[in-house]
mmCIF file of C-alpha atoms and ligand atoms in Angstrom:
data_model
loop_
_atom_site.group_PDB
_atom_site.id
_atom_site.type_symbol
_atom_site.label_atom_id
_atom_site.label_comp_id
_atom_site.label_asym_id
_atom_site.label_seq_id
_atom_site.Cartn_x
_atom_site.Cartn_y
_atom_site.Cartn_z
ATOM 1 C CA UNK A 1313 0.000 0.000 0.000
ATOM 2 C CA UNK A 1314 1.426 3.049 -1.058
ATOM 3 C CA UNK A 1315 1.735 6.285 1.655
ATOM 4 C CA UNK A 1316 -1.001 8.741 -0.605
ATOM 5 C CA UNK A 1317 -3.503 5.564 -0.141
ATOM 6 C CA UNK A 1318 -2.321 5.034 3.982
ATOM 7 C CA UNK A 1319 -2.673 8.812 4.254
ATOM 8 C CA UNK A 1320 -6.339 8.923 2.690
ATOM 9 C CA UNK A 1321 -7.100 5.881 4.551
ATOM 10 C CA UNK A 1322 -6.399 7.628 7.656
ATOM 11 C CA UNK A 1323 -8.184 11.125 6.780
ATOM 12 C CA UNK A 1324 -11.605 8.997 5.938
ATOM 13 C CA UNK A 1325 -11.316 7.291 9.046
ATOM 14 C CA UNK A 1326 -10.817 10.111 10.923
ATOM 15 C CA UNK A 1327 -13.680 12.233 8.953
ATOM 16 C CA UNK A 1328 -15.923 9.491 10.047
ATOM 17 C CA UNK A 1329 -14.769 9.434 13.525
ATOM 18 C CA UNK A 1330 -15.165 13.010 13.737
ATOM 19 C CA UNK A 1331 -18.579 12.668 12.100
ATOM 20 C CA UNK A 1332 -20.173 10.012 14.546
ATOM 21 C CA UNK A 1333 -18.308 11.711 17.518
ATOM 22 C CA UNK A 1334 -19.356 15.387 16.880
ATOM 23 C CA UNK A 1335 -22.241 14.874 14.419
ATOM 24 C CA UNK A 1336 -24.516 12.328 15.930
ATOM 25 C CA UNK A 1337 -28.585 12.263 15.663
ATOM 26 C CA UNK A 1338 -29.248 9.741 18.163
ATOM 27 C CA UNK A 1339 -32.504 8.755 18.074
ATOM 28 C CA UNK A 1340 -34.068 6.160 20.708
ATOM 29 C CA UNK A 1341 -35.470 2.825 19.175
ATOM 30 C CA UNK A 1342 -38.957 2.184 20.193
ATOM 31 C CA UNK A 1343 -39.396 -0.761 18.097
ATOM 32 C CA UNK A 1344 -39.367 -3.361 20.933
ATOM 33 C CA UNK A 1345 -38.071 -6.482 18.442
ATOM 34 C CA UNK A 1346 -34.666 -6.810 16.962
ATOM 35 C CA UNK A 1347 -35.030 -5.721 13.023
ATOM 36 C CA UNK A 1348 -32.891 -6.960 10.077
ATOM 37 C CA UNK A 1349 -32.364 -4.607 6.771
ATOM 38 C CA UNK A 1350 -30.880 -6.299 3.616
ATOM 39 C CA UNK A 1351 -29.218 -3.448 1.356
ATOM 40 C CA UNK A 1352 -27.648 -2.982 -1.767
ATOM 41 C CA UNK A 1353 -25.197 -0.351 -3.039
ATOM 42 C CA UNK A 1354 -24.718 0.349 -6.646
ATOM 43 C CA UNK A 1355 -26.848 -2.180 -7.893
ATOM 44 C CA UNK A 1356 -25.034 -4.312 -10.149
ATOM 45 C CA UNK A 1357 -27.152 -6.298 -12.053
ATOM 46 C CA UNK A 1358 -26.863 -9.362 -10.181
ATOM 47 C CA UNK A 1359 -28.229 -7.680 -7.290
ATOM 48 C CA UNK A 1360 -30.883 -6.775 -8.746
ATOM 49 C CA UNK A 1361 -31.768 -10.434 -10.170
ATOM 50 C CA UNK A 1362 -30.230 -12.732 -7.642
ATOM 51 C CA UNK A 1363 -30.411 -10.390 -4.204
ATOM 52 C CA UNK A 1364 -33.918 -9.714 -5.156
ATOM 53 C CA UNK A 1365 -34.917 -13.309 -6.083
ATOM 54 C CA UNK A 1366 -33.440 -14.682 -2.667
ATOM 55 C CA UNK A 1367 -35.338 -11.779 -0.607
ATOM 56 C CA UNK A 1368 -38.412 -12.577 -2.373
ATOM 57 C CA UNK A 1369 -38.544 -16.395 -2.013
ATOM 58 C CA UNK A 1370 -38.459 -15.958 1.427
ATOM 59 C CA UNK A 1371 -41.573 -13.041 1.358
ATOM 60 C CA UNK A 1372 -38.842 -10.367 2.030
ATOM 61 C CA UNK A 1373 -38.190 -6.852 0.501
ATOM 62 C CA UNK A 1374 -34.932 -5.046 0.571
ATOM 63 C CA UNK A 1375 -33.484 -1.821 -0.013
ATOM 64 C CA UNK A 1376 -31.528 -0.704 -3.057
ATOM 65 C CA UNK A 1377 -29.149 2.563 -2.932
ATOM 66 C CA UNK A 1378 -29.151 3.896 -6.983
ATOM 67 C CA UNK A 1379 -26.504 6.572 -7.673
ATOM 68 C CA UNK A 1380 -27.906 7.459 -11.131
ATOM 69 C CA UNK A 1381 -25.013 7.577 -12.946
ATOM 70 C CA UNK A 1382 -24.358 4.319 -12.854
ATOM 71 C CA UNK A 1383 -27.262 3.031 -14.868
ATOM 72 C CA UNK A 1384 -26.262 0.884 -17.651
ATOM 73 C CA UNK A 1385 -22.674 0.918 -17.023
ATOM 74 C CA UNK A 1386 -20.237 -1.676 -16.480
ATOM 75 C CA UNK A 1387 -18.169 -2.245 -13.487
ATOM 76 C CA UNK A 1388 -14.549 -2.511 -13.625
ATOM 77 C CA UNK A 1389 -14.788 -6.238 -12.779
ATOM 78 C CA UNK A 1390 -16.910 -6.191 -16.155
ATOM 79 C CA UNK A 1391 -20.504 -6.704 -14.206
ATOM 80 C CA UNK A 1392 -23.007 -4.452 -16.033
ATOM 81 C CA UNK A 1393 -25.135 -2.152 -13.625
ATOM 82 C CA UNK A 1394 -28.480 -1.796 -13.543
ATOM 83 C CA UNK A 1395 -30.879 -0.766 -16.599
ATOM 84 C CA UNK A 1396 -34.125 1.179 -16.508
ATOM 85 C CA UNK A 1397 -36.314 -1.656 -16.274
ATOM 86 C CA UNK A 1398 -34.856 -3.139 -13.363
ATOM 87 C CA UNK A 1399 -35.108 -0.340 -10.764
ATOM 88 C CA UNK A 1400 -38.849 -0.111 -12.493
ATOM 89 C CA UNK A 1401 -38.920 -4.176 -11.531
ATOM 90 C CA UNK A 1402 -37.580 -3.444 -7.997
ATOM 91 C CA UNK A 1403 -40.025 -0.986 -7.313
ATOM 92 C CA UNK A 1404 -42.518 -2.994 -8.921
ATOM 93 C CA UNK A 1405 -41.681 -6.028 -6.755
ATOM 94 C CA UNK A 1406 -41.953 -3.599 -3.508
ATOM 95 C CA UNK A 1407 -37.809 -3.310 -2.694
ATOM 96 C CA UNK A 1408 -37.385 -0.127 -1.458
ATOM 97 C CA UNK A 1409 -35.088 2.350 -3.573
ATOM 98 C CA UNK A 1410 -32.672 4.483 -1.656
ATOM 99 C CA UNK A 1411 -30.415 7.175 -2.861
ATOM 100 C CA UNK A 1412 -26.811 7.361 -3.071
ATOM 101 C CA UNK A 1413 -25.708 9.982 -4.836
ATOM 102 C CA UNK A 1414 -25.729 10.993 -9.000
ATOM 103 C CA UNK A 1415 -22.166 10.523 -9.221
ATOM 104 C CA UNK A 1416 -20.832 8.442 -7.093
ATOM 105 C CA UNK A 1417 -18.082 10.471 -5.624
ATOM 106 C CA UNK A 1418 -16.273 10.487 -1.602
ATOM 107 C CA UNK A 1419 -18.931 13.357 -0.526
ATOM 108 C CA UNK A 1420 -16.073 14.663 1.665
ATOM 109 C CA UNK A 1421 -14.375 16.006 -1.290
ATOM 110 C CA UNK A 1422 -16.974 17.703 -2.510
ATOM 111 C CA UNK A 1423 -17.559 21.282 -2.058
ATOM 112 C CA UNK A 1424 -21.065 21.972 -0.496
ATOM 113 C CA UNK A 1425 -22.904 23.241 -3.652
ATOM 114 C CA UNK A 1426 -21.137 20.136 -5.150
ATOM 115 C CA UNK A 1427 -22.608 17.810 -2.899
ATOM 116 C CA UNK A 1428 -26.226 19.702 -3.197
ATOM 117 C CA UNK A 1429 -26.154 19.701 -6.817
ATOM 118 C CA UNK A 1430 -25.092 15.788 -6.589
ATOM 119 C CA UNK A 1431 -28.189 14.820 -4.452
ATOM 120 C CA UNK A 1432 -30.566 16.983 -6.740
ATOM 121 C CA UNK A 1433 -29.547 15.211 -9.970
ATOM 122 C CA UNK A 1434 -29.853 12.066 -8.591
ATOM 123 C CA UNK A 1435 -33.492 12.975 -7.177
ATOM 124 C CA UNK A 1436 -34.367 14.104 -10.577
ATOM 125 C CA UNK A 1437 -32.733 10.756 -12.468
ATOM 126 C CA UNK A 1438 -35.079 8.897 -9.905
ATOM 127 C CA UNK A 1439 -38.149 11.094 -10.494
ATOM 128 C CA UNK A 1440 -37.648 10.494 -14.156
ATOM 129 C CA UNK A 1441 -37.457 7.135 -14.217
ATOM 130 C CA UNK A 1442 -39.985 6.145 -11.247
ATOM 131 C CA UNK A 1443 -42.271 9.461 -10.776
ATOM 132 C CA UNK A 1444 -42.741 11.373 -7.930
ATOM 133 C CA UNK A 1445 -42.279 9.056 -5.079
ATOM 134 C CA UNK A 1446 -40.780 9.639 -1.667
ATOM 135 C CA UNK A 1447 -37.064 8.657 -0.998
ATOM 136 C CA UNK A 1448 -36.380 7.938 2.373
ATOM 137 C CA UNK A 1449 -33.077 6.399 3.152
ATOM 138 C CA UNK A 1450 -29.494 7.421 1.953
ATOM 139 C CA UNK A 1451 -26.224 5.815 1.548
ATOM 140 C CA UNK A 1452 -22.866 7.549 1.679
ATOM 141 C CA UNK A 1453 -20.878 6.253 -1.360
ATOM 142 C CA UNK A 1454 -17.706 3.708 -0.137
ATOM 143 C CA UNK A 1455 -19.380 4.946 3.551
ATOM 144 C CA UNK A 1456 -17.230 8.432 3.335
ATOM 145 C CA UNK A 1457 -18.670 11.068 5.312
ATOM 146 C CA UNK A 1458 -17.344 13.925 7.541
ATOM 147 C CA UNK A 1459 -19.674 16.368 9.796
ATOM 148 C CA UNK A 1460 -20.081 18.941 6.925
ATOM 149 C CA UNK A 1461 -21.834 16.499 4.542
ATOM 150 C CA UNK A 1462 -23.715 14.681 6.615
ATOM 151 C CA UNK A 1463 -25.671 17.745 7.957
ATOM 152 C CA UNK A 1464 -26.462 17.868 4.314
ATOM 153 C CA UNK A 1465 -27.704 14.567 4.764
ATOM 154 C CA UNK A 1466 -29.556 14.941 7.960
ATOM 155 C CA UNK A 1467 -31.726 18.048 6.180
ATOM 156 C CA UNK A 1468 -32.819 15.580 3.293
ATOM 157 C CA UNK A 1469 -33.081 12.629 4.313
ATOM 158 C CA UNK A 1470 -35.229 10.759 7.524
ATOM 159 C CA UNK A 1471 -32.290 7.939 7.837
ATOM 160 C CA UNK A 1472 -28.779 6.993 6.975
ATOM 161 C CA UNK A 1473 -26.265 4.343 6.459
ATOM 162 C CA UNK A 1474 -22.282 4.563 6.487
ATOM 163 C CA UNK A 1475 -20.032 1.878 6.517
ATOM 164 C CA UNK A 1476 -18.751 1.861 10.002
ATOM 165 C CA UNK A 1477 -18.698 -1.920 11.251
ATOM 166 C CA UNK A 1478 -21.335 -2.907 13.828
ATOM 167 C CA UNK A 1479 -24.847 -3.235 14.678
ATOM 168 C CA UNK A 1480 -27.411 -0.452 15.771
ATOM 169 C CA UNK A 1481 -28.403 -0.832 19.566
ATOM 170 C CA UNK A 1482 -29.155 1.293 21.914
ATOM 171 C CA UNK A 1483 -29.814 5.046 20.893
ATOM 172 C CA UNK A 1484 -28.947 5.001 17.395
ATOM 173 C CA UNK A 1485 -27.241 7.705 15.398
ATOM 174 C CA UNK A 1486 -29.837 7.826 12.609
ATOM 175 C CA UNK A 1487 -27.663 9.900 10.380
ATOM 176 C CA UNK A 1488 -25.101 7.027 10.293
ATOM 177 C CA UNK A 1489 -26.092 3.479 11.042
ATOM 178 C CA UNK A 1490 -23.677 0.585 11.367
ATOM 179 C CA UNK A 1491 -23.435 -2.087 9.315
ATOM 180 C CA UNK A 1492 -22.301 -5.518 8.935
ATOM 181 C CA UNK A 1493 -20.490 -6.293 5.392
ATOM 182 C CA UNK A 1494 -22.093 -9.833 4.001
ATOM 183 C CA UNK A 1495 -19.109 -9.878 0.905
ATOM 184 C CA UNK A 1496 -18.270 -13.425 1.036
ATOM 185 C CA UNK A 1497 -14.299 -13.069 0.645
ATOM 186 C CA UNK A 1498 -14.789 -11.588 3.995
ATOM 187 C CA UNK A 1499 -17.444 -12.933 5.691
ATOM 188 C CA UNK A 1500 -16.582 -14.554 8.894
ATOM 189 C CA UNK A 1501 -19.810 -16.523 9.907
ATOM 190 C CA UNK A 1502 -18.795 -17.370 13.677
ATOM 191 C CA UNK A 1503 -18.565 -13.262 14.682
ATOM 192 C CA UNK A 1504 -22.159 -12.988 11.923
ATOM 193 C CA UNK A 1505 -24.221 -15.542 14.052
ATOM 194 C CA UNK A 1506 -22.648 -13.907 17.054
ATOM 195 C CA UNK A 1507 -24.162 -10.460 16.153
ATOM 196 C CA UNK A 1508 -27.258 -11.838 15.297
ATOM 197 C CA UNK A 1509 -27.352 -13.730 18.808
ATOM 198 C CA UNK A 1510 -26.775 -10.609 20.314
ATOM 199 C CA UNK A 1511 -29.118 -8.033 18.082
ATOM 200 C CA UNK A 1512 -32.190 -10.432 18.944
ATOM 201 C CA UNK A 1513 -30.963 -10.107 22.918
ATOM 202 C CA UNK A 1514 -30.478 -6.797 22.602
ATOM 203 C CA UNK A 1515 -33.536 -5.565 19.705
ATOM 204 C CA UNK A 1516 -31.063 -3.906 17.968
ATOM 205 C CA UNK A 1517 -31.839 -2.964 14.121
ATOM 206 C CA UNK A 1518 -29.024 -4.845 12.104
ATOM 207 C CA UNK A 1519 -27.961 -3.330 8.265
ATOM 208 C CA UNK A 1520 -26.995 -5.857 6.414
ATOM 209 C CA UNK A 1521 -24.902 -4.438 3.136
ATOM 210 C CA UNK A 1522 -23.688 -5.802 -0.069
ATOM 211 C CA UNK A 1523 -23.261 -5.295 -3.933
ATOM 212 C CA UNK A 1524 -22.901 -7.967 -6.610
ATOM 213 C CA UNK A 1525 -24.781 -11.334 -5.849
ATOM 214 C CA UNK A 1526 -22.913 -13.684 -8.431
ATOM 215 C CA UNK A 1527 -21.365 -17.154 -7.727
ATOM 216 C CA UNK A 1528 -17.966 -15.770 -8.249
ATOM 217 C CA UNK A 1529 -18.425 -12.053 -6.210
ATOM 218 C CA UNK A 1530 -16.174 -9.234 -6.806
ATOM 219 C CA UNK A 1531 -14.331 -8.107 -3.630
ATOM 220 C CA UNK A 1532 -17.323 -6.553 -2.002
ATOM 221 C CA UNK A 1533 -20.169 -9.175 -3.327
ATOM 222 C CA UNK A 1534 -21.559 -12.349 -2.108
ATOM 223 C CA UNK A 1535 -22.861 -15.534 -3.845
ATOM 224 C CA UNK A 1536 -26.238 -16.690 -4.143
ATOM 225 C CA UNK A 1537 -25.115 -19.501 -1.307
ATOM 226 C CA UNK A 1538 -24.090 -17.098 1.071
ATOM 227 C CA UNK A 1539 -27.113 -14.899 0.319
ATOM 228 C CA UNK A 1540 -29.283 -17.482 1.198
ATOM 229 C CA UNK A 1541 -26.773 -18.983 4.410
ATOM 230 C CA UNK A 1542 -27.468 -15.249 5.613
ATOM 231 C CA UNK A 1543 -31.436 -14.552 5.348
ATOM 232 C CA UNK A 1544 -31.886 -18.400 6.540
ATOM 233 C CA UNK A 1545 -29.456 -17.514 9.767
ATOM 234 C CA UNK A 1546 -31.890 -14.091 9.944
ATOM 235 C CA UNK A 1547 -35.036 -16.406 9.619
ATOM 236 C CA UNK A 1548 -34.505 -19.364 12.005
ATOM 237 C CA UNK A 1549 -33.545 -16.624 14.999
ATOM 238 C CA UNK A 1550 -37.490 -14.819 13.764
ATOM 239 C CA UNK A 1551 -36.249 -12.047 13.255
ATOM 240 C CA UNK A 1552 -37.706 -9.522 11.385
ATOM 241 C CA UNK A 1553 -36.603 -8.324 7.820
ATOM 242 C CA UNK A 1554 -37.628 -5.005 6.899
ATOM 243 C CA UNK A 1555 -36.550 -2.146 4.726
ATOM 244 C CA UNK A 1556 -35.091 0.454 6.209
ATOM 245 C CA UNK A 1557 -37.510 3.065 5.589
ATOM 246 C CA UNK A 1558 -39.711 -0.079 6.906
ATOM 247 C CA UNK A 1559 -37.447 -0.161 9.755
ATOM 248 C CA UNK A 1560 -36.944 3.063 10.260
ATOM 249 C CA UNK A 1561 -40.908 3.366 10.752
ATOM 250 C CA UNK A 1562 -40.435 0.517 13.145
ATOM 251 C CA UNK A 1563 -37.521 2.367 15.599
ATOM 252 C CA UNK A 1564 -40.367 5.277 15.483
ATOM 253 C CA UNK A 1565 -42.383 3.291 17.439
ATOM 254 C CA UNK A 1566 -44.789 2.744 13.767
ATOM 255 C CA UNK A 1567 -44.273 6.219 12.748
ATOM 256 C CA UNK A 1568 -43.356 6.942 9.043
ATOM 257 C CA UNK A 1569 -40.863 10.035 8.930
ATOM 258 C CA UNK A 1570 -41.553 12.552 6.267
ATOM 259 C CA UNK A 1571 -40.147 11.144 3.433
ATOM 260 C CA UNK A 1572 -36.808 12.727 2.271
ATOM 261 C CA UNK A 1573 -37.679 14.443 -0.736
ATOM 262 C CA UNK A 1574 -34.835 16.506 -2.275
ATOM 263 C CA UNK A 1575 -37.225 19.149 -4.173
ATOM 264 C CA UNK A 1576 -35.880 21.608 -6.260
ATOM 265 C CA UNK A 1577 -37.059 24.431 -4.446
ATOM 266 C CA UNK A 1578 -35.951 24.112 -1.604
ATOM 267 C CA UNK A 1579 -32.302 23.750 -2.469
ATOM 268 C CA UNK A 1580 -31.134 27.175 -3.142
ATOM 269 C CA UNK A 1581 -32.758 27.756 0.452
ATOM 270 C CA UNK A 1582 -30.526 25.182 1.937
ATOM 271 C CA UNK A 1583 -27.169 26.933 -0.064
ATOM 272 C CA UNK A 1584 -28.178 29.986 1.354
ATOM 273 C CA UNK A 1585 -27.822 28.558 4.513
ATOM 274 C CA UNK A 1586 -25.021 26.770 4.529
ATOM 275 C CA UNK A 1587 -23.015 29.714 2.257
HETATM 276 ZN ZN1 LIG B 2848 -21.853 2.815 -3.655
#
């Protein structure tokens, strides 16, 4: 590893300590049952196909973070994203979709009018390929956020995920829940089972996260064995999967948040303040 990538290593750590440290909306969970959240960044295809096919088989939705530039690309592994008709099938099929961001860029290194303009573009790509509908749940891109950008965040958008390991109990920082990586060149399934023992003890809310669901993954994907080894581990412990606007509902005690509309309007309001 060369010292530029040990040194940006270090200064996204340290934006995300700084962000869960100094940045925090803790919200209390009143959902009184542990909750599971399967999610999806990027969508490659696969996801789409094989991630949704094992959620559905087992009556379960999950929740699918589109950055809108992405659509009909190919990953550098050579996977194609997703096309137009299969976020319309996802939605169709009752997955929720969450929003990443238009380009797909570390939101730290954006300026603030960058990041703004980002979020708006990729509300309008959704709008225009779905319709008005409300977008409640957000994913940093690679998990990189620093206190700056996720205030942007918090203004938009009801709930949150990073990338920081770990699951959500206790008071929960809604701006930036934990997860727990299911890529299966990584997966250790002793320490899984063991969070999963404890989230049910505890009622935590667990965010499960992944990409590409293909029999040979790329580096942050999982096969359609482990898929299924992981929602089977989720069902025989009954606990509940749920989206996370689903669960987010849930921690509210059965309270939908506002959705998390970015509408044109009101961003030059929301430069003005931040300016
Ligand atoms: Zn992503």
């Amino acid at each position: 590893m060369s010292i530029r990538d040990r040194w940006n290593g270090l200064r996204r750590r340290s934006l995300d300590r700084l962000a869960r440290r100094f940045c925090a909306a803790r919200a209390e969970n009143h959902a009184g049952r542990p909750l599971v959240s399967v999610v999806f960044d990027d969508i490659p295809q696969s996801a789409a196909l094989e991630g949704g096919r094992a959620l559905l088989a087992r009556g379960m939705r999950g929740t699918y973070f589109v950055a809108g530039g992405l659509e009909g690309g190919v990953a550098a592994d050579g996977e194609p994203f997703f096309t137009r008709d299969d976020l319309l099938r996802l939605a169709g099929d009752g997955h929720e979709i969450g929003c990443h961001t238009f380009s797909h860029r570390s939101m730290p290194r954006l300026s603030s009018t960058e990041v703004m303009d980002d979020l708006a573009r990729n509300r309008d790509y959704l709008a225009s390929r779905l319709g008005e509908m409300p977008v409640h749940s957000f994913a940093y891109p690679y998990g990189d956020t620093c206190p700056r950008t996720k205030r942007i965040v918090r203004r938009h958008f009801p709930v949150a995920r990073g990338v920081y390991h770990g699951i959500n109990e206790g008071a929960l920082d809604i701006a930036q829940l934990r997860t727990l990586a299911i890529e299966t060149c990584a997966m250790h399934w002793d320490m899984f089972t063991a969070a999963l023992d404890r989230a049910a003890a505890t009622n935590a809310w667990v965010v499960l996260v992944t990409h590409d669901v293909r029999s040979r993954p790329g580096p942050w994907g999982t096969t359609p064995t482990d898929i299924a080894r992981v929602l089977d581990e989720v069902q025989r412990r009954g606990i509940e999967v749920q989206t996370m606007a689903k669960a987010h509902a849930a921690v509210r005690g059965g309270a939908t948040a506002p959705p998390g509309l970015i509408s044109a309007a009101a961003l030059p309001v929301d430069r003005q303040s931040i300016a």
